Coordinates of C-alpha atoms in Angstrom, one line a residue:
M27 CA 310.4 12.0 46.6
I28 CA 308.8 12.4 42.8
H29 CA 307.0 15.8 42.3
P30 CA 303.3 16.0 43.7
D31 CA 302.2 17.3 40.0
T32 CA 302.6 13.6 38.5
E33 CA 301.2 10.5 38.1
V34 CA 301.4 7.3 36.4
K35 CA 299.7 6.1 33.5
F36 CA 300.2 3.2 30.8
I37 CA 302.2 4.8 28.0
N38 CA 302.2 2.0 25.3
S39 CA 303.2 -1.9 24.8
E40 CA 306.3 -0.8 24.2
V41 CA 307.6 0.8 27.2
G42 CA 304.5 -0.3 29.6
Y43 CA 304.0 2.8 32.5
G44 CA 305.5 6.0 32.7
L45 CA 305.2 9.2 34.6
V46 CA 303.1 12.1 33.4
A47 CA 302.9 15.7 34.5
R48 CA 299.5 16.4 35.9
A49 CA 300.4 20.1 35.7
F50 CA 302.6 22.8 33.6
I51 CA 306.2 22.2 35.3
P52 CA 308.6 24.5 34.3
M53 CA 312.5 24.0 33.5
G54 CA 314.6 24.4 36.5
T55 CA 311.9 22.6 38.9
I56 CA 313.0 20.0 41.5
T57 CA 311.2 16.9 40.0
W58 CA 312.8 14.3 42.5
V59 CA 314.7 13.8 45.3
L60 CA 316.4 11.1 47.6
D61 CA 314.7 11.0 50.7
E62 CA 314.3 8.8 53.9
F63 CA 311.9 6.5 52.5
D64 CA 313.7 5.7 49.7
Q65 CA 315.8 2.2 50.7
I66 CA 319.4 2.2 49.7
F67 CA 320.7 -1.2 49.2
S68 CA 324.5 -2.3 49.2
R69 CA 326.1 -4.3 46.3
A70 CA 326.8 -7.1 48.8
T71 CA 323.1 -7.2 49.8
F72 CA 322.1 -7.2 46.2
N73 CA 324.7 -9.7 45.6
S74 CA 322.6 -12.0 48.8
L75 CA 318.9 -11.5 47.1
E76 CA 317.2 -14.2 45.5
M77 CA 316.9 -13.7 41.8
K78 CA 313.3 -12.3 41.3
Y79 CA 314.4 -9.6 43.9
K80 CA 317.4 -8.8 42.0
G81 CA 315.2 -8.5 39.0
I82 CA 312.9 -6.1 41.0
L83 CA 315.9 -3.6 41.6
D84 CA 317.5 -4.1 38.0
T85 CA 313.9 -2.7 37.1
Y86 CA 313.0 -0.4 39.5
A87 CA 316.5 1.1 41.0
F88 CA 319.1 2.9 39.8
R89 CA 322.6 2.7 41.1
D90 CA 324.6 5.5 42.8
H91 CA 327.4 6.6 42.5
R92 CA 329.4 3.5 45.1
G93 CA 327.1 1.3 43.4
N94 CA 324.1 0.9 45.7
Y95 CA 321.1 -0.1 44.3
V96 CA 318.5 2.8 45.0
L97 CA 314.7 1.8 45.2
C98 CA 312.4 4.6 45.5
W99 CA 309.7 4.1 47.7
D100 CA 306.9 6.2 45.4
N101 CA 306.0 6.5 41.7
A102 CA 309.8 7.9 40.7
R103 CA 310.6 4.0 40.0
Y104 CA 308.4 4.5 36.8
V105 CA 310.7 7.4 35.0
N106 CA 311.1 5.8 31.9
H107 CA 314.2 6.3 29.6
S108 CA 314.9 8.8 26.9
F109 CA 317.4 10.2 24.6
K110 CA 315.5 13.1 24.5
A111 CA 315.3 13.2 28.9
N112 CA 313.5 16.3 30.2
C113 CA 314.6 15.3 33.6
L114 CA 318.3 15.1 34.5
S115 CA 320.3 13.8 37.7
T116 CA 322.4 15.9 39.2
A117 CA 325.5 15.4 41.7
Y118 CA 323.3 16.9 44.6
D119 CA 321.0 13.5 45.1
F120 CA 317.4 15.6 43.1
E121 CA 316.8 15.8 39.9
L122 CA 315.9 18.7 37.6
A123 CA 313.7 20.0 34.7
I124 CA 316.1 20.8 31.8
R125 CA 313.5 22.2 29.7
D126 CA 309.4 22.8 30.1
I127 CA 307.5 20.1 30.7
Y128 CA 303.9 20.2 29.9
P129 CA 300.4 18.7 31.2
G130 CA 299.7 15.1 30.1
E131 CA 304.0 15.0 29.2
E132 CA 306.0 11.7 29.8
L133 CA 308.9 12.8 33.2
T134 CA 311.9 10.9 31.8
D135 CA 316.0 10.4 32.4
D136 CA 318.8 9.3 30.4
Y137 CA 319.7 6.2 31.9
G138 CA 322.9 6.6 30.8
Y139 CA 324.0 8.4 33.9
L140 CA 322.1 5.6 36.4
N141 CA 325.1 3.0 35.9
I142 CA 322.9 0.2 34.8
N143 CA 324.2 -2.8 34.7
E144 CA 323.8 -4.2 31.0
P145 CA 323.1 -1.9 27.4
F146 CA 320.1 -1.5 26.2
R147 CA 318.4 -0.7 23.1
G148 CA 316.3 2.2 23.8
R149 CA 312.9 3.4 22.0
D150 CA 313.7 4.6 18.9
E151 CA 313.1 8.7 18.8
G152 CA 314.9 9.7 15.9
T153 CA 318.3 10.5 17.4
K154 CA 321.8 9.1 17.1
R155 CA 322.2 7.1 20.0
K156 CA 320.1 3.7 19.6
I157 CA 321.4 1.5 23.2
V158 CA 322.6 3.0 26.0
Y159 CA 325.5 1.8 27.9
P160 CA 327.2 1.6 31.5
D161 CA 329.5 4.1 30.8
D162 CA 327.2 6.9 28.9
V163 CA 327.9 9.5 31.2
L164 CA 332.0 9.6 30.3
K165 CA 331.1 10.4 27.0
Y166 CA 328.0 12.8 28.0
H167 CA 328.8 14.3 31.1
K168 CA 329.5 17.7 29.5
V169 CA 326.5 18.0 27.7
W170 CA 324.4 16.9 30.2
D171 CA 326.3 19.4 32.5
K172 CA 325.2 22.2 29.8
K173 CA 321.4 21.2 30.3
L174 CA 322.1 21.1 34.1
V175 CA 323.7 24.3 34.5
R176 CA 320.7 26.6 32.3
A177 CA 318.3 24.6 34.6
F178 CA 320.0 25.4 37.3
K179 CA 319.7 29.3 36.7
K180 CA 316.1 29.2 37.0
V181 CA 315.4 26.7 40.3
S182 CA 315.1 30.2 42.3
K183 CA 312.1 31.7 39.8
V184 CA 310.0 28.9 39.5
D185 CA 307.9 27.2 42.4
Q186 CA 309.8 24.2 44.0
P187 CA 307.5 22.1 45.8
L188 CA 309.9 19.5 46.9
R189 CA 311.8 22.4 48.8
A190 CA 311.2 21.2 51.9
I191 CA 312.8 18.0 51.5
I192 CA 316.5 19.3 51.0
P193 CA 318.1 20.1 53.5
P194 CA 319.5 24.1 54.4
A195 CA 322.7 23.7 53.6
K196 CA 322.0 21.6 49.9
W197 CA 319.7 24.2 49.1
L198 CA 322.2 27.0 49.9
E199 CA 324.5 25.5 47.8
I200 CA 322.1 25.3 44.7
N201 CA 321.3 28.9 45.6
Q202 CA 325.1 29.7 44.9
I203 CA 325.1 27.7 41.7
E204 CA 322.5 29.4 40.3
K205 CA 323.6 32.8 41.4
G206 CA 327.2 32.0 39.5
E207 CA 328.8 32.3 43.1
K208 CA 329.8 28.2 42.9
E209 CA 330.4 25.8 40.2
M210 CA 328.4 23.2 39.6
D211 CA 329.6 19.6 40.6
S212 CA 329.4 17.3 37.2
I213 CA 327.1 14.8 37.0
L214 CA 329.8 12.8 36.6
N215 CA 330.0 12.5 40.5
C216 CA 327.0 9.9 39.6
Y217 CA 329.5 7.8 37.6
F218 CA 329.9 4.1 39.9
N219 CA 333.3 2.8 38.0
E220 CA 332.7 -0.9 38.2
G221 CA 336.4 -1.6 37.4

């Protein structure tokens, strides 16, 4: 489930539609949580689909660490890629705002940790990286982990509209990570090794 203070808007002709903040979303806010309505397609199911359905999943789904395709039921599927992403996935089936996100600003992910099938050229954002590769998480996980650790330290200090969706045991673990009582599992745990 995506953060409730977001809406789908047309971004530009290059990327089409995207997800935009309707209100201030501070760093440390949980912006998305895997929930019971999200659909999970196994690799075998994906391979049995007609091409038109595979195309939909390739566009709107991401692959988890098992290689399953996760299709979000709500507007979360409109989160676009950015080399300067303001949200990052965690190894705990939710995403965090890794910096403050302002009203009217697009919520973005770095697709380099979403186990894409094929490399693609991202929009030019003046970054050194220009192409997203299926195994980018192997190269950038330490950088992304540092950003996540900083965001985890803010989790209990900001409003969490999606808190009720997170199971109590997981919430306890989140609080332990925030307090430094437990080490955060690396985003590297999201990687699916195709080989």
